[in-house]
CSV table of C-alpha atoms and ligand atoms in Angstrom, one decimal:
chain,number,residue,atom,x,y,z
Y,1,MET,CA,0.0,0.0,0.0
Y,2,THR,CA,1.3,3.4,-0.8
Y,3,GLN,CA,2.2,5.8,2.0
Y,4,SER,CA,-0.8,7.9,2.8
Y,5,PRO,CA,-0.7,11.7,2.6
Y,6,ARG,CA,-0.5,13.7,5.8
Y,7,ARG,CA,-3.9,13.8,7.4
Y,8,ASP,CA,-5.6,16.3,9.6
Y,9,THR,CA,-5.9,15.8,13.4
Y,10,ILE,CA,-9.0,14.0,14.7
Y,11,ALA,CA,-10.4,13.6,18.2
Y,12,ALA,CA,-13.2,11.8,19.8
Y,13,ILE,CA,-14.4,10.4,23.1
Y,14,ALA,CA,-13.2,6.8,23.0
Y,15,THR,CA,-15.1,5.5,26.0
Y,16,ALA,CA,-18.8,4.6,26.1
Y,17,PRO,CA,-21.2,7.5,26.6
Y,18,GLY,CA,-22.5,8.0,30.1
Y,19,ARG,CA,-20.9,8.1,33.5
Y,20,GLY,CA,-17.9,6.1,34.3
Y,21,GLY,CA,-14.8,6.1,36.6
Y,22,VAL,CA,-12.6,7.0,33.8
Y,23,GLY,CA,-13.2,8.5,30.3
Y,24,VAL,CA,-10.8,8.7,27.5
Y,25,VAL,CA,-10.4,11.3,24.7
Y,26,ARG,CA,-8.3,10.1,21.9
Y,27,ILE,CA,-6.5,12.3,19.4
Y,28,SER,CA,-4.7,11.2,16.2
Y,29,GLY,CA,-2.8,13.2,13.7
Y,30,THR,CA,0.5,15.0,13.3
Y,31,GLY,CA,2.4,17.4,15.6
Y,32,LEU,CA,0.7,16.2,18.7
Y,33,ALA,CA,3.7,16.8,20.9
Y,34,GLU,CA,2.9,20.5,20.9
Y,35,LEU,CA,-0.8,19.9,21.4
Y,36,GLY,CA,0.1,17.7,24.3
Y,37,LEU,CA,2.3,20.4,25.8
Y,38,THR,CA,-0.4,23.0,25.5
Y,39,LEU,CA,-3.1,20.7,26.9
Y,40,ALA,CA,-1.2,19.1,29.8
Y,41,GLY,CA,1.1,22.1,30.6
Y,42,LYS,CA,4.2,20.0,30.3
Y,43,PRO,CA,6.2,18.1,27.7
Y,44,LEU,CA,5.0,14.6,27.3
Y,45,LYS,CA,7.6,11.8,27.2
Y,46,PRO,CA,6.6,9.1,24.6
Y,47,ARG,CA,4.7,6.2,26.1
Y,48,HIS,CA,4.7,7.5,29.7
Y,49,ALA,CA,1.7,8.2,31.8
Y,50,HIS,CA,1.9,11.8,33.0
Y,51,TYR,CA,-0.4,13.2,35.7
Y,52,ALA,CA,-1.6,16.5,34.4
Y,53,ASP,CA,-4.0,19.4,34.8
Y,54,PHE,CA,-6.1,19.9,31.7
Y,55,ARG,CA,-6.9,23.5,31.3
Y,56,SER,CA,-9.1,25.6,29.1
Y,57,SER,CA,-7.8,28.5,26.8
Y,58,ASP,CA,-8.2,31.0,29.7
Y,59,GLY,CA,-6.3,28.7,32.1
Y,60,GLU,CA,-9.3,27.4,33.9
Y,61,LEU,CA,-9.0,23.8,35.2
Y,62,ILE,CA,-11.2,21.4,33.2
Y,63,ASP,CA,-10.0,18.1,34.8
Y,64,GLN,CA,-7.1,16.4,36.3
Y,65,GLY,CA,-6.0,13.1,34.8
Y,66,LEU,CA,-3.4,11.2,32.8
Y,67,ALA,CA,-1.9,12.2,29.4
Y,68,LEU,CA,-0.2,9.6,27.2
Y,69,PHE,CA,1.7,10.3,24.1
Y,70,PHE,CA,2.4,7.7,21.4
Y,71,PRO,CA,4.5,9.3,18.6
Y,72,GLY,CA,3.9,7.8,15.1
Y,73,PRO,CA,4.5,5.4,13.5
Y,74,HIS,CA,4.6,3.2,16.7
Y,75,SER,CA,0.9,3.8,17.6
Y,76,PHE,CA,-2.5,2.3,16.9
Y,77,THR,CA,-3.1,4.5,14.0
Y,78,GLY,CA,0.5,4.8,12.8
Y,79,GLU,CA,0.3,8.6,13.4
Y,80,ASP,CA,0.9,10.6,16.6
Y,81,VAL,CA,-1.7,9.6,19.1
Y,82,LEU,CA,-2.6,11.3,22.3
Y,83,GLU,CA,-4.8,9.8,25.0
Y,84,LEU,CA,-6.3,12.0,27.7
Y,85,GLN,CA,-7.8,10.0,30.6
Y,86,GLY,CA,-10.1,12.1,32.7
Y,87,HIS,CA,-13.0,11.6,35.0
Y,88,GLY,CA,-15.7,9.8,33.0
Y,89,GLY,CA,-18.6,12.1,33.2
Y,90,PRO,CA,-20.3,13.3,30.0
Y,91,VAL,CA,-19.9,17.0,30.8
Y,92,VAL,CA,-16.2,16.7,31.7
Y,93,MET,CA,-15.5,14.6,28.6
Y,94,GLN,CA,-17.3,17.1,26.3
Y,95,MET,CA,-15.3,20.0,27.8
Y,96,LEU,CA,-12.1,18.1,27.2
Y,97,LEU,CA,-13.1,17.2,23.7
Y,98,ARG,CA,-14.1,20.8,22.9
Y,99,ARG,CA,-10.6,21.9,24.1
Y,100,CYS,CA,-9.0,19.6,21.6
Y,101,LEU,CA,-11.2,20.9,18.8
Y,102,GLU,CA,-10.2,24.5,19.8
Y,103,LEU,CA,-6.6,23.4,19.5
Y,104,GLY,CA,-7.1,22.4,15.9
Y,105,ALA,CA,-8.5,18.9,15.9
Y,106,ARG,CA,-11.7,18.0,14.3
Y,107,LEU,CA,-14.3,15.5,15.4
Y,108,ALA,CA,-13.5,12.0,14.2
Y,109,GLU,CA,-16.0,10.1,12.1
Y,110,PRO,CA,-17.1,6.6,13.2
Y,111,GLY,CA,-14.3,4.1,12.8
Y,112,GLU,CA,-11.9,6.8,11.6
Y,113,PHE,CA,-9.0,5.8,14.0
Y,114,THR,CA,-9.2,2.2,12.8
Y,115,ARG,CA,-9.5,3.3,9.2
Y,116,ARG,CA,-6.2,5.3,9.6
Y,117,ALA,CA,-4.6,2.2,11.2
Y,118,PHE,CA,-5.7,0.3,8.1
Y,119,LEU,CA,-4.5,3.0,5.6
Y,120,ASN,CA,-1.1,3.1,7.5
Y,121,ASP,CA,-0.7,-0.6,7.2
Y,122,LYS,CA,-1.0,-1.2,10.9
Y,123,LEU,CA,-3.9,-3.6,10.3
Y,124,ASP,CA,-5.3,-5.3,7.3
Y,125,LEU,CA,-9.0,-5.1,6.5
Y,126,ALA,CA,-10.0,-8.4,8.2
Y,127,GLN,CA,-8.2,-7.3,11.3
Y,128,ALA,CA,-9.8,-3.9,11.3
Y,129,GLU,CA,-13.2,-5.5,11.1
Y,130,SER,CA,-12.3,-7.7,14.0
Y,131,VAL,CA,-11.8,-4.6,16.1
Y,132,ALA,CA,-15.5,-3.8,15.7
Y,133,ASP,CA,-16.5,-7.5,16.2
Y,134,LEU,CA,-14.5,-7.7,19.4
Y,135,ILE,CA,-16.3,-4.7,20.8
Y,136,ASP,CA,-19.7,-6.1,19.6
Y,137,ALA,CA,-19.0,-9.7,20.7
Y,138,GLY,CA,-22.2,-11.2,22.2
Y,139,SER,CA,-20.5,-14.1,23.9
Y,140,GLU,CA,-17.1,-15.2,25.2
Y,141,ALA,CA,-16.7,-17.6,22.4
Y,142,ALA,CA,-17.3,-14.8,19.9
Y,143,ALA,CA,-14.8,-12.5,21.7
Y,144,ARG,CA,-12.1,-15.1,21.7
Y,145,SER,CA,-12.6,-15.7,18.0
Y,146,ALA,CA,-12.6,-12.0,17.2
Y,147,LEU,CA,-9.4,-11.7,19.1
Y,148,ARG,CA,-7.9,-14.5,17.0
Y,149,SER,CA,-8.8,-12.6,13.8
Y,150,LEU,CA,-7.4,-9.4,15.3
Y,151,ALA,CA,-4.1,-11.2,16.0
Y,152,GLY,CA,-4.0,-12.2,12.4
Y,153,ALA,CA,-4.9,-15.9,12.4
Y,154,PHE,CA,-7.5,-15.4,9.7
Y,155,SER,CA,-5.4,-13.0,7.6
Y,156,GLY,CA,-2.5,-15.4,7.9
Y,157,GLU,CA,-4.5,-18.3,6.4
Y,158,ILE,CA,-5.6,-16.1,3.6
Y,159,HIS,CA,-2.0,-14.9,2.9
Y,160,THR,CA,-0.8,-18.5,2.7
Y,161,LEU,CA,-3.5,-19.3,0.2
Y,162,VAL,CA,-2.7,-16.1,-1.8
Y,163,GLU,CA,1.0,-17.0,-1.9
Y,164,GLN,CA,0.3,-20.4,-3.2
Y,165,LEU,CA,-2.0,-19.0,-5.8
Y,166,ILE,CA,0.6,-16.5,-6.9
Y,167,ASN,CA,3.1,-19.3,-7.4
Y,168,LEU,CA,0.6,-21.3,-9.5
Y,169,ARG,CA,-0.1,-18.2,-11.5
Y,170,MET,CA,3.5,-17.6,-12.2
Y,171,LEU,CA,3.8,-21.2,-13.4
Y,172,VAL,CA,0.8,-20.9,-15.7
Y,173,GLU,CA,1.7,-17.5,-17.0
Y,174,ALA,CA,5.3,-18.6,-17.8
Y,175,THR,CA,3.8,-21.2,-20.2
Y,176,LEU,CA,1.9,-18.5,-22.1
Y,177,ASP,CA,5.2,-17.6,-23.7
Y,178,PHE,CA,5.7,-21.2,-25.1
Y,179,PRO,CA,2.4,-22.1,-26.6
Y,180,GLU,CA,3.6,-25.3,-28.2
Y,181,GLU,CA,4.6,-27.0,-25.0
Y,182,ASP,CA,2.2,-25.4,-22.5
Y,183,ILE,CA,0.0,-28.3,-21.6
Y,184,ASP,CA,2.8,-30.8,-21.3
Y,185,PHE,CA,4.7,-28.3,-19.1
Y,186,LEU,CA,1.7,-27.8,-16.9
Y,187,GLU,CA,1.3,-31.5,-16.5
Y,188,ALA,CA,4.9,-32.0,-15.7
Y,189,ALA,CA,4.7,-29.3,-13.0
Y,190,ASP,CA,1.6,-30.9,-11.6
Y,191,ALA,CA,-0.4,-27.7,-12.0
Y,192,ARG,CA,-3.7,-29.6,-11.6
Y,193,GLY,CA,-2.5,-31.3,-8.4
Y,194,LYS,CA,-1.5,-27.9,-7.0
Y,195,LEU,CA,-4.9,-26.5,-8.0
Y,196,ALA,CA,-6.7,-29.4,-6.2
Y,197,SER,CA,-4.7,-28.9,-3.1
Y,198,LEU,CA,-5.4,-25.2,-3.0
Y,199,HIS,CA,-9.1,-25.9,-3.5
Y,200,GLY,CA,-9.0,-28.3,-0.6
Y,201,GLN,CA,-7.3,-25.8,1.7
Y,202,LEU,CA,-9.8,-23.2,0.7
Y,203,GLN,CA,-12.6,-25.5,1.7
Y,204,LYS,CA,-11.0,-26.0,5.1
Y,205,VAL,CA,-10.6,-22.2,5.7
Y,206,PHE,CA,-14.2,-21.8,4.6
Y,207,GLY,CA,-15.4,-24.3,7.2
Y,208,THR,CA,-13.5,-22.5,10.0
Y,209,ALA,CA,-14.7,-19.1,8.8
Y,210,ARG,CA,-18.3,-20.4,8.7
Y,211,GLN,CA,-18.0,-21.4,12.3
Y,212,GLY,CA,-16.8,-17.9,13.1
Y,213,SER,CA,-19.6,-16.3,11.2
Y,214,LEU,CA,-22.1,-18.4,13.2
Y,215,LEU,CA,-20.6,-16.9,16.3
Y,216,ARG,CA,-20.9,-13.5,15.0
Y,217,GLU,CA,-24.3,-13.5,13.3
Y,218,GLY,CA,-26.1,-16.2,15.2
Y,219,MET,CA,-28.7,-18.4,13.8
Y,220,HIS,CA,-32.4,-17.6,13.2
Y,221,VAL,CA,-34.6,-20.4,14.3
Y,222,VAL,CA,-38.3,-20.0,13.7
Y,223,LEU,CA,-41.0,-21.9,15.6
Y,224,ILE,CA,-44.1,-22.6,13.5
Y,225,GLY,CA,-47.2,-24.8,13.8
Y,226,GLN,CA,-50.9,-24.6,14.5
Y,227,PRO,CA,-52.2,-22.7,17.5
Y,228,ASN,CA,-51.9,-24.4,20.8
Y,229,VAL,CA,-49.2,-27.0,19.9
Y,230,GLY,CA,-46.8,-25.4,22.4
Y,231,LYS,CA,-44.7,-23.0,20.4
Y,232,SER,CA,-44.6,-20.3,23.1
Y,233,SER,CA,-44.0,-22.9,25.8
Y,234,LEU,CA,-41.0,-24.2,23.9
Y,235,MET,CA,-39.7,-20.7,23.4
Y,236,ASN,CA,-40.0,-20.1,27.1
Y,237,ALA,CA,-38.3,-23.4,27.9
Y,238,LEU,CA,-35.4,-22.6,25.7
Y,239,ALA,CA,-35.0,-19.0,27.0
Y,240,GLY,CA,-35.4,-20.2,30.5
Y,241,GLU,CA,-37.9,-17.4,31.4
Y,242,ASP,CA,-41.3,-16.3,30.4
Y,243,VAL,CA,-40.7,-14.3,27.4
Y,244,ALA,CA,-43.8,-15.3,25.4
Y,245,ILE,CA,-47.4,-15.5,26.6
Y,246,VAL,CA,-48.6,-19.0,27.0
Y,247,THR,CA,-52.4,-19.6,27.3
Y,248,ASP,CA,-54.7,-22.3,26.2
Y,249,ILE,CA,-56.7,-19.9,24.1
Y,250,ALA,CA,-55.8,-20.5,20.5
Y,251,GLY,CA,-54.4,-17.5,18.7
Y,252,THR,CA,-52.8,-15.8,21.7
Y,253,THR,CA,-49.4,-15.1,20.1
Y,254,ARG,CA,-50.5,-12.7,17.5
Y,255,ASP,CA,-47.1,-11.2,16.8
Y,256,THR,CA,-43.7,-12.6,16.4
Y,257,VAL,CA,-41.7,-12.7,19.6
Y,258,ARG,CA,-37.9,-12.9,19.5
Y,259,GLU,CA,-35.4,-14.0,22.1
Y,260,LEU,CA,-31.7,-14.2,21.8
Y,261,ILE,CA,-30.3,-17.3,23.6
Y,262,GLN,CA,-26.8,-18.8,23.8
Y,263,LEU,CA,-26.3,-22.5,23.1
Y,264,ASP,CA,-22.7,-23.5,23.7
Y,265,GLY,CA,-21.7,-19.9,23.1
Y,266,VAL,CA,-23.5,-19.8,19.8
Y,267,PRO,CA,-26.1,-17.0,19.6
Y,268,MET,CA,-29.5,-18.2,18.5
Y,269,HIS,CA,-32.4,-15.9,17.7
Y,270,ILE,CA,-35.5,-17.9,18.5
Y,271,ILE,CA,-38.6,-16.5,16.9
Y,272,ASP,CA,-42.0,-17.5,18.2
Y,273,THR,CA,-44.8,-16.9,15.7
Y,274,ALA,CA,-48.5,-16.7,15.5
Y,275,GLY,CA,-50.2,-20.0,15.0
Y,276,LEU,CA,-50.8,-20.7,11.4
Y,277,ARG,CA,-54.5,-21.2,10.7
Y,278,GLN,CA,-57.3,-19.8,8.7
Y,279,THR,CA,-58.8,-16.8,10.5
Y,280,ASP,CA,-61.0,-13.8,10.0
Y,281,ASP,CA,-59.4,-11.8,12.8
Y,282,THR,CA,-57.5,-9.0,11.2
Y,283,VAL,CA,-54.9,-8.7,13.9
Y,284,GLU,CA,-54.3,-12.5,13.8
Y,285,GLN,CA,-54.0,-12.3,10.0
Y,286,ILE,CA,-51.2,-9.7,10.4
Y,287,GLY,CA,-49.5,-12.0,12.8
Y,288,ILE,CA,-49.7,-14.8,10.3
Y,289,ALA,CA,-48.3,-12.6,7.6
Y,290,ARG,CA,-45.3,-11.7,9.9
Y,291,THR,CA,-44.8,-15.4,10.6
Y,292,TRP,CA,-44.2,-16.1,6.9
Y,293,ALA,CA,-41.9,-13.1,6.7
Y,294,ALA,CA,-39.9,-14.5,9.6
Y,295,VAL,CA,-39.8,-17.9,7.9
Y,296,GLU,CA,-38.3,-16.3,4.8
Y,297,LYS,CA,-35.3,-15.0,6.8
Y,298,ALA,CA,-34.8,-18.1,9.0
Y,299,ASP,CA,-31.9,-20.5,8.9
Y,300,LEU,CA,-33.9,-23.3,10.5
Y,301,ALA,CA,-37.6,-24.1,11.1
Y,302,LEU,CA,-39.0,-26.1,14.0
Y,303,LEU,CA,-42.4,-27.4,13.1
Y,304,LEU,CA,-44.3,-28.1,16.3
Y,305,ILE,CA,-46.9,-30.9,16.3
Y,306,ASP,CA,-49.2,-32.0,19.1
Y,307,SER,CA,-48.2,-35.6,19.7
Y,308,ARG,CA,-51.8,-36.6,20.4
Y,309,GLU,CA,-52.8,-35.5,16.9
Y,310,GLY,CA,-49.8,-36.3,14.9
Y,311,ILE,CA,-49.1,-34.6,11.6
Y,312,THR,CA,-52.4,-33.2,10.3
Y,313,GLU,CA,-53.5,-32.1,6.9
Y,314,HIS,CA,-53.0,-28.6,8.1
Y,315,ASP,CA,-49.3,-29.3,9.1
Y,316,ARG,CA,-48.8,-30.8,5.6
Y,317,ASP,CA,-50.0,-27.5,4.2
Y,318,ILE,CA,-47.5,-25.6,6.3
Y,319,LEU,CA,-44.7,-27.9,5.3
Y,320,GLY,CA,-45.6,-27.5,1.7
Y,321,ARG,CA,-45.3,-23.7,2.0
Y,322,LEU,CA,-41.8,-23.8,3.6
Y,323,PRO,CA,-39.0,-22.6,1.3
Y,324,GLU,CA,-37.2,-25.6,-0.1
Y,325,ARG,CA,-33.8,-24.4,1.1
Y,326,LEU,CA,-34.9,-24.2,4.8
Y,327,PRO,CA,-33.8,-27.1,7.0
Y,328,ARG,CA,-36.6,-28.2,9.3
Y,329,VAL,CA,-37.1,-30.4,12.4
Y,330,HIS,CA,-40.4,-32.0,13.2
Y,331,VAL,CA,-41.0,-31.5,16.9
Y,332,PHE,CA,-43.7,-33.7,18.5
Y,333,ASN,CA,-44.5,-31.9,21.6
Y,334,LYS,CA,-46.6,-32.9,24.7
Y,335,VAL,CA,-45.2,-36.4,25.0
Y,336,ASP,CA,-46.0,-36.2,28.8
Y,337,LEU,CA,-49.6,-36.7,27.7
Y,338,THR,CA,-49.0,-39.6,25.3
Y,339,GLY,CA,-46.3,-41.4,27.4
Y,340,GLU,CA,-44.0,-41.7,24.3
Y,341,ALA,CA,-40.3,-41.8,24.9
Y,342,VAL,CA,-38.4,-38.6,24.3
Y,343,GLY,CA,-35.6,-38.6,21.8
Y,344,HIS,CA,-34.2,-37.8,18.4
Y,345,ALA,CA,-34.7,-39.8,15.2
Y,346,GLU,CA,-34.1,-39.4,11.4
Y,347,GLU,CA,-37.3,-40.0,9.4
Y,348,ASP,CA,-37.7,-39.4,5.7
Y,349,GLY,CA,-34.6,-37.3,5.5
Y,350,HIS,CA,-35.3,-34.9,8.3
Y,351,ALA,CA,-34.8,-34.8,12.0
Y,352,VAL,CA,-37.7,-35.8,14.3
Y,353,LEU,CA,-37.8,-34.9,18.0
Y,354,ARG,CA,-40.2,-36.0,20.7
Y,355,LEU,CA,-40.3,-33.8,23.8
Y,356,SER,CA,-42.4,-31.9,26.2
Y,357,ALA,CA,-41.9,-28.2,26.5
Y,358,LYS,CA,-44.1,-27.9,29.6
Y,359,ALA,CA,-42.5,-30.8,31.5
Y,360,GLY,CA,-39.0,-29.9,30.3
Y,361,LEU,CA,-38.4,-33.3,28.7
Y,362,GLY,CA,-36.1,-33.8,25.8
Y,363,LEU,CA,-34.8,-30.2,25.7
Y,364,ASP,CA,-31.1,-31.1,25.8
Y,365,GLU,CA,-31.7,-33.3,22.8
Y,366,LEU,CA,-33.3,-30.4,21.0
Y,367,LYS,CA,-30.4,-28.1,21.9
Y,368,ARG,CA,-27.9,-30.6,20.6
Y,369,THR,CA,-29.9,-31.1,17.4
Y,370,LEU,CA,-30.0,-27.3,16.8
Y,371,LEU,CA,-26.2,-27.1,17.2
Y,372,ASP,CA,-25.6,-30.0,14.9
Y,373,MET,CA,-28.0,-28.7,12.2
Y,374,VAL,CA,-26.3,-25.3,12.1
Y,375,GLY,CA,-23.0,-27.1,11.7
Y,376,TRP,CA,-21.4,-26.0,15.0
Y,377,GLY,CA,-18.2,-28.0,15.5
Y,378,GLY,CA,-18.7,-28.0,19.3
Y,379,THR,CA,-15.9,-25.7,20.2
Y,380,ASP,CA,-14.5,-22.3,19.3
Y,381,ALA,CA,-10.9,-23.5,19.5
Y,382,GLY,CA,-9.0,-22.3,16.5
Y,383,VAL,CA,-12.1,-20.5,15.1
Y,384,PHE,CA,-11.7,-16.9,13.9
Y,385,LEU,CA,-14.5,-14.5,13.7
Y,386,ALA,CA,-15.6,-14.1,10.1
Y,387,ARG,CA,-18.2,-12.0,8.4
Y,388,GLU,CA,-20.6,-12.8,5.6
Y,389,ARG,CA,-18.4,-10.7,3.3
Y,390,HIS,CA,-15.5,-13.1,4.0
Y,391,LEU,CA,-17.5,-16.2,3.3
Y,392,ASP,CA,-18.7,-14.7,0.1
Y,393,ALA,CA,-15.1,-13.9,-1.0
Y,394,ILE,CA,-14.0,-17.5,-0.2
Y,395,ARG,CA,-17.0,-18.9,-2.1
Y,396,ARG,CA,-16.1,-16.8,-5.1
Y,397,ALA,CA,-12.5,-17.8,-5.0
Y,398,ALA,CA,-13.5,-21.5,-4.8
Y,399,SER,CA,-15.8,-21.2,-7.7
Y,400,HIS,CA,-13.0,-19.6,-9.8
Y,401,LEU,CA,-10.7,-22.5,-8.9
Y,402,GLU,CA,-13.4,-24.9,-9.9
Y,403,THR,CA,-13.7,-23.3,-13.3
Y,404,ALA,CA,-9.9,-23.2,-13.6
Y,405,ALA,CA,-9.9,-27.0,-13.1
Y,406,LEU,CA,-12.3,-27.4,-16.0
Y,407,VAL,CA,-10.5,-25.0,-18.5
Y,408,TRP,CA,-6.9,-25.8,-17.5
Y,409,GLN,CA,-6.1,-26.9,-21.1
Y,410,GLN,CA,-6.9,-23.4,-22.4
Y,411,VAL,CA,-4.0,-21.8,-20.6
Y,412,GLU,CA,-5.3,-18.2,-21.0
Y,413,LEU,CA,-8.6,-19.0,-19.4
Y,414,PHE,CA,-6.8,-21.0,-16.7
Y,415,ALA,CA,-4.6,-18.0,-15.9
Y,416,GLU,CA,-7.6,-15.6,-15.9
Y,417,GLU,CA,-9.6,-17.8,-13.4
Y,418,LEU,CA,-6.6,-18.0,-11.1
Y,419,ARG,CA,-6.2,-14.2,-11.2
Y,420,LEU,CA,-9.9,-13.8,-10.4
Y,421,ALA,CA,-9.5,-16.2,-7.5
Y,422,GLN,CA,-6.6,-14.2,-6.1
Y,423,ASN,CA,-8.6,-11.0,-6.4
Y,424,ALA,CA,-11.5,-12.5,-4.4
Y,425,LEU,CA,-9.2,-13.7,-1.6
Y,426,ALA,CA,-7.2,-10.5,-1.5
Y,427,SER,CA,-10.5,-8.5,-0.9
Y,428,ILE,CA,-10.7,-10.2,2.5
Y,429,THR,CA,-7.5,-8.5,3.7
Y,430,GLY,CA,-8.3,-5.4,1.7
Y,431,GLU,CA,-5.4,-5.4,-0.8
Y,432,PHE,CA,-7.6,-4.2,-3.6
Y,433,SER,CA,-10.5,-2.6,-1.8
Y,434,ALA,CA,-12.7,0.0,-3.4
Y,435,ASP,CA,-13.3,3.2,-1.4
Y,436,ASP,CA,-17.0,2.5,-1.1
Y,437,LEU,CA,-16.3,-0.8,0.5
Y,438,LEU,CA,-14.0,0.8,3.0
Y,439,GLY,CA,-16.6,3.6,3.7
Y,440,GLU,CA,-19.3,1.0,4.3
Y,441,ILE,CA,-17.1,-1.1,6.7
Y,442,PHE,CA,-15.8,1.8,8.8
Y,443,SER,CA,-19.0,3.8,9.0
Y,444,ARG,CA,-20.5,1.0,11.1
Y,445,PHE,CA,-17.9,1.4,13.8
Y,446,CYS,CA,-18.6,3.5,16.8
Y,447,ILE,CA,-17.1,7.0,17.1
Y,448,GLY,CA,-13.8,6.9,18.9
Y,449,LYS,CA,-12.7,3.6,17.4
R,501,LIG,P1,-48.8,-22.0,21.1
R,501,LIG,O1,-50.1,-21.5,20.7
R,501,LIG,O2,-48.3,-23.0,20.0
R,501,LIG,O3,-47.8,-21.0,21.3
R,501,LIG,O4,-49.0,-22.9,22.4
R,501,LIG,P2,-48.7,-22.5,23.9
R,501,LIG,O5,-47.3,-22.6,24.2
R,501,LIG,O6,-49.4,-21.2,24.2
R,501,LIG,O7,-49.4,-23.7,24.6
R,501,LIG,C1,-50.8,-24.0,24.5
R,501,LIG,C2,-51.2,-24.9,25.7
R,501,LIG,O8,-50.6,-26.2,25.6
R,501,LIG,C3,-50.9,-24.3,27.0
R,501,LIG,O9,-52.0,-24.6,27.9
R,501,LIG,C4,-49.6,-25.0,27.4
R,501,LIG,O10,-49.5,-25.1,28.8
R,501,LIG,C5,-49.9,-26.4,26.9
R,501,LIG,N1,-48.6,-27.1,26.6
R,501,LIG,C6,-47.6,-26.7,25.9
R,501,LIG,N2,-46.6,-27.6,25.9
R,501,LIG,C7,-47.1,-28.7,26.6
R,501,LIG,C8,-46.5,-29.9,27.0
R,501,LIG,O11,-45.4,-30.3,26.6
R,501,LIG,N3,-47.3,-30.7,27.7
R,501,LIG,C9,-48.5,-30.4,28.1
R,501,LIG,N4,-49.2,-31.2,28.8
R,501,LIG,N5,-49.1,-29.2,27.8
R,501,LIG,C10,-48.4,-28.4,27.1
R,502,LIG,ZN1,-48.0,-18.9,21.2
């Protein structure tokens, strides 16, 4: 990446809004030694904590706290960075920030510190994204995985693949100069074997990244079925508290209710829906329309069935309307009333569970089935937090490699597919990223990051 031009000085409150023991104002730019001297009233030794009085332009005391100076390029952003730690009240922080603006800084945009770190080659794009993911992590497993990405585990895997891809490209492009012998040459160099090995490694990285993406995005599990089969009861049993209203009056859940739970550290959005039945009640009809909307976005559907009734004509209607791509589990509820054994089975190519939401029977089986069905490997060890953008890039790279394997005898096409595969992979670490992609990624950060 080319060295970036000198940038203006930016400042923001880096700590969360509200009251806290300590609050931090962060400043990044050039010539911050002087700004530090003015603000703290004394020269700041690099990477030392100085206890200082922060004063306004007319010498009035704003706060007393610590000032830290990190001269570029050995700082988070690669520029001069100044951190002012004061008392974490919103008014004090605002006054301190305003003072920095008076001294020539401007207010930072969301994610601008991290963006500068990226532009100054302190982090690649996947690492920069993991900064935001670490802050947003919804579980310990997600936090550990984000940290792994931040430390470069994911980028490292991608770099290894890109390097091998470059070697293969050099091989293929070298033969373009000798059209008579190209195919023999490629065979002798085992170009196809190398291609297959790359594809295999890519699949492995995809698997790990997909686990990471599960930790980040969570799964959307929708509960559907006729009124009164026990959807809300199951939702409550999974969530461990009464989040949905349970009654024996059919049609009680008229809207979709969502609950975020953690299974094994994997976030699951459980969506309880209105019972699906023919109705003239307008409110209930709206609830039913929302149910279908939730189904459209779900990753997994649990169709609840009353064990005493078995699958009815009506259930078959519902099943027929589910999108083909949507994995589903048939859950026979209320086995406490029929005396059937709880458990898990495979019938006609889909999972079948027997349980009782009300009596709390068979819930562990259900949880295990959910985790299996979303492809959770059972542990976050070695998993790095990935985003849908990364998965998409890996998928594109894999599909170019697959095409490459088909056209390898047409060396020019072969070379072109390899080039496209490399571009797709490189977009993960941001080597060839368009400005609008960067804008989109960094604008989702919080201010001060
Ligand atoms: P929904 O309309 O599908 O959401 O069903 P609810 O969860 O509101 O439950 C309807 C009725 O069935 C309530 O009276 C529940 O207490 C009852 N129920 C739900 N699950 C079970 C179960 O496993 N066993 C028994 N005996 N009753 C259940
Ligand atoms: Zn309900």
